[in-house]
Coordinates of C-alpha atoms in Angstrom, one line a residue:
X169 CA 22.2 16.2 -74.5
X170 CA 18.5 16.3 -73.6
X171 CA 17.6 16.1 -69.8
X172 CA 16.4 12.5 -70.1
X173 CA 19.5 11.1 -71.9
X174 CA 21.0 8.0 -70.4
X175 CA 24.4 6.7 -71.1
X176 CA 24.7 2.9 -71.4
X177 CA 28.2 1.4 -71.1
X178 CA 28.6 -2.1 -72.3
X179 CA 27.4 -4.3 -75.1
X180 CA 24.9 -3.0 -77.7
X181 CA 22.9 -6.3 -77.5
X182 CA 22.6 -5.9 -73.7
X183 CA 21.4 -2.3 -74.1
X184 CA 18.7 -3.3 -76.6
X185 CA 17.4 -6.2 -74.4
X186 CA 17.4 -4.2 -71.2
X187 CA 14.4 -2.4 -69.5
X188 CA 16.1 0.9 -70.4
X189 CA 15.4 0.4 -74.1
X190 CA 11.7 0.1 -73.3
X191 CA 11.5 2.9 -70.8
X192 CA 9.2 5.7 -72.3
X193 CA 10.8 9.0 -72.9
X194 CA 14.4 8.0 -72.3
X195 CA 17.1 8.7 -74.9
X196 CA 20.0 6.2 -75.0
X197 CA 23.6 7.0 -75.8
X198 CA 25.9 4.0 -76.1
X199 CA 29.6 3.7 -75.1
X200 CA 31.4 0.5 -75.8
X201 CA 33.4 0.6 -72.6
X202 CA 34.4 2.9 -69.7
X203 CA 37.4 4.3 -71.7
X204 CA 35.0 5.6 -74.3
X205 CA 32.6 6.9 -71.6
X206 CA 35.3 9.1 -70.0
X207 CA 35.5 11.0 -73.3
X208 CA 31.9 12.1 -73.0
X209 CA 30.4 15.0 -70.9
X210 CA 29.2 12.7 -68.1
X211 CA 27.5 15.4 -66.1
X212 CA 25.0 16.0 -69.0
X213 CA 23.4 12.6 -68.6
X214 CA 20.6 12.0 -66.2
X215 CA 22.4 8.8 -65.2
X216 CA 24.9 6.2 -66.4
X217 CA 24.0 2.5 -66.7
X218 CA 26.9 0.1 -66.7
X219 CA 26.6 -3.5 -68.0
X220 CA 28.0 -6.1 -65.7
X221 CA 30.8 -6.9 -68.2
X222 CA 31.8 -3.3 -68.5
X223 CA 33.2 -2.7 -65.0
X224 CA 32.6 -2.9 -61.3
X225 CA 32.1 -0.7 -58.3
X226 CA 35.6 0.8 -58.7
X227 CA 34.8 1.9 -62.2
X228 CA 31.5 3.3 -61.0
X229 CA 33.3 5.4 -58.4
X230 CA 35.6 6.8 -61.1
X231 CA 32.7 7.7 -63.2
X232 CA 31.1 9.6 -60.3
X233 CA 34.3 11.4 -59.6
X234 CA 34.5 12.4 -63.3
X235 CA 31.1 14.1 -63.0
X236 CA 28.4 11.4 -63.6
X237 CA 25.2 12.3 -61.7
X238 CA 24.5 8.7 -60.8
X239 CA 25.7 5.2 -61.9
X240 CA 23.5 2.2 -61.9
X241 CA 24.8 -1.3 -62.4
X242 CA 22.7 -3.9 -64.3
X243 CA 23.6 -6.6 -61.8
X244 CA 22.3 -4.5 -58.9
X245 CA 18.6 -5.8 -58.8
X246 CA 17.6 -3.5 -56.0
X247 CA 18.3 -0.3 -58.1
X248 CA 18.3 -1.1 -61.8
X249 CA 14.5 -1.7 -62.3
X250 CA 13.8 1.8 -60.9
X251 CA 15.8 3.5 -63.5
X252 CA 13.0 5.2 -65.4
X253 CA 11.3 6.4 -62.2
X254 CA 14.6 7.7 -60.9
X255 CA 15.3 9.7 -64.0
X256 CA 11.7 11.1 -64.2
X257 CA 11.7 12.3 -60.5
X258 CA 15.2 13.8 -60.8
X259 CA 14.2 15.7 -64.0
X260 CA 11.0 17.0 -62.4
X261 CA 12.8 18.4 -59.3
X262 CA 15.7 19.8 -61.4
X263 CA 13.6 21.4 -64.1
X264 CA 11.1 22.9 -61.7
X265 CA 13.6 24.6 -59.4
X266 CA 16.9 24.9 -61.2
X267 CA 18.8 22.7 -58.8
X268 CA 22.1 21.9 -60.5
X269 CA 25.1 20.0 -59.1
X270 CA 27.3 17.0 -59.7
X271 CA 29.5 16.8 -56.7
X272 CA 29.3 14.0 -54.1
X273 CA 27.8 16.4 -51.6
X274 CA 25.1 17.6 -54.0
X275 CA 24.3 14.0 -55.0
X276 CA 23.7 13.1 -51.3
X277 CA 21.6 16.3 -50.9
X278 CA 19.4 15.6 -53.9
X279 CA 19.0 12.0 -52.7
X280 CA 17.6 13.4 -49.4
X281 CA 15.4 15.7 -51.4
X282 CA 13.9 12.8 -53.3
X283 CA 13.2 11.0 -50.0
X284 CA 11.5 14.1 -48.6
X285 CA 9.3 14.4 -51.7
X286 CA 7.6 11.2 -50.9
X287 CA 7.1 11.9 -47.2
X288 CA 4.4 13.7 -45.3
X289 CA 6.7 14.7 -42.4
X290 CA 7.9 18.2 -41.5
X291 CA 11.3 18.9 -43.0
X292 CA 14.1 20.9 -41.3
X293 CA 16.7 22.5 -43.6
X294 CA 19.8 23.9 -42.0
X295 CA 22.7 25.9 -43.4
X296 CA 24.3 29.3 -43.7
X297 CA 22.5 32.2 -45.3
X298 CA 22.7 31.9 -49.1
X299 CA 23.3 28.2 -49.3
X300 CA 20.0 27.5 -51.0
X301 CA 17.6 26.3 -48.3
X302 CA 14.6 27.8 -50.0
X303 CA 15.7 26.4 -53.4
X304 CA 15.7 22.9 -51.9
X305 CA 12.4 23.5 -50.2
X306 CA 10.9 24.4 -53.5
X307 CA 12.5 21.3 -55.0
X308 CA 10.8 19.1 -52.3
X309 CA 7.5 20.8 -53.0
X310 CA 7.8 20.5 -56.8
X311 CA 8.4 16.8 -56.6
X312 CA 5.8 16.0 -54.0
X313 CA 2.1 15.2 -54.1
X314 CA 1.5 18.8 -52.9
X315 CA 3.0 20.4 -56.1
X316 CA -0.3 21.6 -57.5
X317 CA -1.1 23.6 -54.4
X318 CA 0.7 26.7 -53.2
X319 CA 4.3 27.1 -52.0
X320 CA 4.2 29.9 -49.4
X321 CA 7.5 31.3 -48.0
X322 CA 7.8 33.6 -45.0
X323 CA 11.0 35.1 -43.5
X324 CA 10.3 34.8 -39.7
X325 CA 13.2 37.2 -38.9
X326 CA 11.5 40.1 -40.9
X327 CA 8.5 40.4 -38.6
X328 CA 8.0 41.3 -34.9
X329 CA 6.8 38.3 -33.1
X330 CA 3.3 39.6 -32.4
X331 CA 2.8 40.5 -36.1
X332 CA 4.4 37.1 -37.2
X333 CA 1.8 35.3 -35.1
X334 CA -1.0 37.2 -37.0
X335 CA 0.6 36.4 -40.3
X336 CA 0.7 32.7 -39.7
X337 CA -2.5 32.1 -37.7
X338 CA -4.6 35.0 -39.0
X339 CA -6.8 37.2 -36.8
X340 CA -10.4 38.2 -36.2
X341 CA -11.7 41.7 -36.8
X342 CA -10.9 44.0 -33.9
X343 CA -8.3 41.6 -32.4
X344 CA -5.8 44.5 -32.1
X345 CA -5.5 48.1 -33.2
X346 CA -5.7 48.4 -36.9
X347 CA -7.4 45.0 -37.5
X348 CA -10.3 46.4 -39.4
X349 CA -11.3 43.0 -40.9
X350 CA -10.7 39.3 -40.3
X351 CA -7.7 37.8 -42.1
X352 CA -6.8 34.2 -42.8
X353 CA -3.2 33.2 -41.9
X354 CA -0.6 31.7 -44.1
X355 CA -1.3 28.2 -42.7
X356 CA -4.7 28.5 -44.5
X357 CA -3.1 30.0 -47.6
X358 CA -0.7 27.0 -47.8
X359 CA -3.3 24.4 -47.0
X360 CA -2.6 21.3 -49.2
X361 CA 0.7 22.8 -50.3
X362 CA 3.9 23.8 -48.5
X363 CA 4.6 26.5 -45.9
X364 CA 8.4 27.4 -45.8
X365 CA 9.4 29.2 -42.6
X366 CA 12.7 30.8 -43.2
X367 CA 14.9 31.7 -40.2
X368 CA 12.6 29.9 -37.9
X369 CA 15.4 29.6 -35.4
X370 CA 15.2 33.3 -34.8
X371 CA 11.8 33.0 -33.1
X372 CA 11.4 32.5 -29.4
X373 CA 10.8 29.1 -27.7
X374 CA 7.2 30.0 -26.6
X375 CA 6.4 30.9 -30.2
X376 CA 7.8 27.6 -31.5
X377 CA 5.6 25.8 -29.0
X378 CA 2.6 27.6 -30.6
X379 CA 3.7 26.4 -34.0
X380 CA 3.7 22.8 -32.8

């Protein structure tokens, strides 16, 4: 299946007359009913669209548990018209960063990533080492209006605090021993893009006040 494939469950006539059929760049795969759909690799579709006559929320839940990334119901007017936009944004984030997952936890996480992509607020990512915080940070950057600018990552735990301050804020020539020339900090390097501060919790409270 190609990344933009959408599975339609329901009548063929309903599929052809729906907004999905006119959405540019979407490939449609048809299943007559939910029973046929369960025979398909549900996780390979960008999303599943279910006709009102093909099932209800209980069937949608079963599809999600069987691996579907998302299930949209044609009688849900708040969500259905945004189908093409949802698929495009999900594909952009996934292809740019390699984020893969079909579990309920990953669906909730990727939904938060999509919300963060459209925001201008500072984002805090928490989790154990190795759980993919930087991967999600890159996904947020890739799907945001800042995607054309730089993504700059810095491990705060890898620098002594005095050197970390210089890395972030820059310094003037002669500011300390060895500062032979002026240097812009990473805030300047990431201007218009994203600055990812890994292990920021390892820095002191006074330093975090300086960041604010």
